[in-house]
């Protein structure tokens, strides 16, 4: 294994010389971007919260730390960059299309990178208002979950991350992706004594021993899917094939656009091509379309969304009693009709509201009176007993399901692939 050049070289922290910049400000309010929600709701699996208020990840050949201060400065995002003295010699997977990358601190493009990555062009406050006007359920839940944006991630990273998401939970997916980067991604630097590697390229995962190594790392059956997908993307598809499936239309918030039931032709084409990959069912394809390719109308349906559709939107009865392919499509079409071209953004707000991670936001405090028996002794030695009424706060909490992201579409997607082979 030591001769496998696809494995990332482990370098002691003392050898990696780094330069850390000062904290800088980017004007964006908490209503437009909430790090604590956006980075924890199952979009990206590489951000680490090293301190109580600091999120850190390697992106585009540098390590970026972010934080927000709701009390002192709610209208700015603070960011700091840690640069390696010598940029990695290997190609960086995160250096995708859509943003020019500079590895030179003297030509710091981090603000542009963050604007691109966090998809800051759409006015989220206005979108929330539109969705609230169209949907009473969204209006009820959204105030607790402002600032949920859809990231504009590297498409390859999104594809790998969501192949790992099948029948999995967010914590374990994050662990798997972290192990993948530590093993195959180029080392960028260390922050707070933690190593940060960039995301591995398709080429680095296309070697003959990758599948067996991933199984040792705990990827299970997903190891085969990832190894095969890396070979397809790096050797069998045209260069930049994934990026060619991206939405290139500029966001237009001036009008509410009515979509065809199945979404725009470009979205349908991207979804169909992704389904041809091993380990990619309709849910995984929709996740990649939404969070890696920029198709805002994409609505991934997993356990959470299926539960939401049944509980709040009258699915789960009649012809949509179970999650067949027809029901999966019907749920997506329902939300596209309800929320418009950025239906996937609105869906992600409700998805976050259904996660156990954020259950505390859905609690209600009520005042409860209860009788308490008190015993004491009077001055003349007589034992007395009295009943008094005390008030206390009780918490009423909604039931939140476990943070699984099970791909409920696996049954009908497998059937569909079998039928295509015949």
PDB file of N, CA and C in Angstrom, residues 5 64 109 161 187 285 288 294 401 415:
ATOM      1  N   UNK A   5       0.405   5.726  -5.130  1.00  0.00           N
ATOM      2  CA  UNK A   5       0.555   7.171  -5.210  1.00  0.00           C
ATOM      3  C   UNK A   5      -0.759   7.905  -5.056  1.00  0.00           C
ATOM      4  N   UNK A  64     -10.272  27.692   5.505  1.00  0.00           N
ATOM      5  CA  UNK A  64     -11.100  28.856   5.822  1.00  0.00           C
ATOM      6  C   UNK A  64     -11.809  28.631   7.152  1.00  0.00           C
ATOM      7  N   UNK A 109      -8.706  35.926  -3.103  1.00  0.00           N
ATOM      8  CA  UNK A 109     -10.033  35.929  -3.715  1.00  0.00           C
ATOM      9  C   UNK A 109     -11.059  35.259  -2.800  1.00  0.00           C
ATOM     10  N   UNK A 161     -20.256  12.644  -1.620  1.00  0.00           N
ATOM     11  CA  UNK A 161     -20.888  12.772  -0.314  1.00  0.00           C
ATOM     12  C   UNK A 161     -22.258  12.145  -0.266  1.00  0.00           C
ATOM     13  N   UNK A 187      -2.877  17.322   1.633  1.00  0.00           N
ATOM     14  CA  UNK A 187      -2.841  18.065   2.891  1.00  0.00           C
ATOM     15  C   UNK A 187      -2.663  19.556   2.607  1.00  0.00           C
ATOM     16  N   UNK A 285     -29.452  11.512  -6.771  1.00  0.00           N
ATOM     17  CA  UNK A 285     -29.373  12.349  -7.975  1.00  0.00           C
ATOM     18  C   UNK A 285     -29.945  13.733  -7.709  1.00  0.00           C
ATOM     19  N   UNK A 288     -27.506  15.857  -5.620  1.00  0.00           N
ATOM     20  CA  UNK A 288     -26.401  16.368  -6.439  1.00  0.00           C
ATOM     21  C   UNK A 288     -26.891  17.496  -7.341  1.00  0.00           C
ATOM     22  N   UNK A 294     -26.723  23.163  -8.987  1.00  0.00           N
ATOM     23  CA  UNK A 294     -27.449  24.427  -8.992  1.00  0.00           C
ATOM     24  C   UNK A 294     -28.863  24.393  -9.522  1.00  0.00           C
ATOM     25  N   UNK A 401     -37.638  12.999  14.498  1.00  0.00           N
ATOM     26  CA  UNK A 401     -37.103  11.689  14.144  1.00  0.00           C
ATOM     27  C   UNK A 401     -35.575  11.710  14.126  1.00  0.00           C
ATOM     28  N   UNK A 415     -35.329  -1.340  -9.426  1.00  0.00           N
ATOM     29  CA  UNK A 415     -36.221  -1.965 -10.399  1.00  0.00           C
ATOM     30  C   UNK A 415     -36.118  -1.281 -11.748  1.00  0.00           C
TER      31      UNK A 415
END
